[in-house]
Coordinates of C-alpha atoms in Angstrom, one line a residue:
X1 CA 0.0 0.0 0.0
X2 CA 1.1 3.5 -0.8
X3 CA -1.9 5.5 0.6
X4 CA -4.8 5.5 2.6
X5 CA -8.4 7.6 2.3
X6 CA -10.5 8.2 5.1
X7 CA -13.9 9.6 4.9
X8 CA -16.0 9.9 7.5
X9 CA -19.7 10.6 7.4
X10 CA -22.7 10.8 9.3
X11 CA -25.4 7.7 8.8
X12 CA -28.4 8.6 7.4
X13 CA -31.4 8.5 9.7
X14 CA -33.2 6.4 7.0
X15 CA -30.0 3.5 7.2
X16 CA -31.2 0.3 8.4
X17 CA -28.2 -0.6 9.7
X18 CA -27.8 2.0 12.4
X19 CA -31.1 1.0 13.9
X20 CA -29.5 -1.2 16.7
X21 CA -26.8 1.3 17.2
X22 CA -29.1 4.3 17.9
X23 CA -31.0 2.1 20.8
X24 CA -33.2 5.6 21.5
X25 CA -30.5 8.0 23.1
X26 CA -28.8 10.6 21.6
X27 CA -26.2 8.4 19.8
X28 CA -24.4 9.7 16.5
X29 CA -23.6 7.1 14.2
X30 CA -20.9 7.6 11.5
X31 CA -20.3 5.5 8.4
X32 CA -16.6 5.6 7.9
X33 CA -14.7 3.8 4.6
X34 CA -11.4 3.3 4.1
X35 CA -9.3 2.6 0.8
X36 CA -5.9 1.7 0.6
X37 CA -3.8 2.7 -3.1
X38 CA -1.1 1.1 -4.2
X39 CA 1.4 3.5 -5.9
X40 CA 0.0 4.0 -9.4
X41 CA -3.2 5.2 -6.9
X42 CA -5.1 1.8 -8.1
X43 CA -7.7 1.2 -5.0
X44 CA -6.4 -2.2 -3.3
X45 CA -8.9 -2.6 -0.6
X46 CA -11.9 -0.9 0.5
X47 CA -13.4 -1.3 4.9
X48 CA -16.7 0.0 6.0
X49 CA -17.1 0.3 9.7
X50 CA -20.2 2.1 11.3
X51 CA -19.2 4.2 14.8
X52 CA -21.7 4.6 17.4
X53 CA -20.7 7.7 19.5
X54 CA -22.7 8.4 22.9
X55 CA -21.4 10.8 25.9
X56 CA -20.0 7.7 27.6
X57 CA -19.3 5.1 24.7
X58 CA -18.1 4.5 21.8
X59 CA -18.9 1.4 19.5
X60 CA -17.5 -0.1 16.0
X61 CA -19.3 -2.2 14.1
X62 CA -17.1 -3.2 10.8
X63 CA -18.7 -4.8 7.5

């Protein structure tokens, strides 16, 4: 790998899959991808992980 991309993004209310994450309290849930280049900037490998954020917690769920 020569590179990595983050982007980091708030879920959508209307995603499915933050539903369990969300539980009913103020909880922020971020989609957040990650691609890693190799050096002629050809994507190698993409991650998707969904980040619940509370005041106390914080919880990963990767895909």
């Amino acid at each position: 790998m020569d590179r990595t991309a983050w982007t980091m993004r708030p879920l959508a209310e209307s995603d499915a899959r933050g539903a369990e994450l969300r539980t009913g309290r103020g909880v922020t849930v971020m989609r957040c991808v990650r691609t890693a280049f190799d050096a002629k900037d050809t994507p190698l490998e993409i991650s998707e992980q969904l980040i619940a954020f509370d005041d106390d917690l914080a919880v990963m769920a990767s895909q």
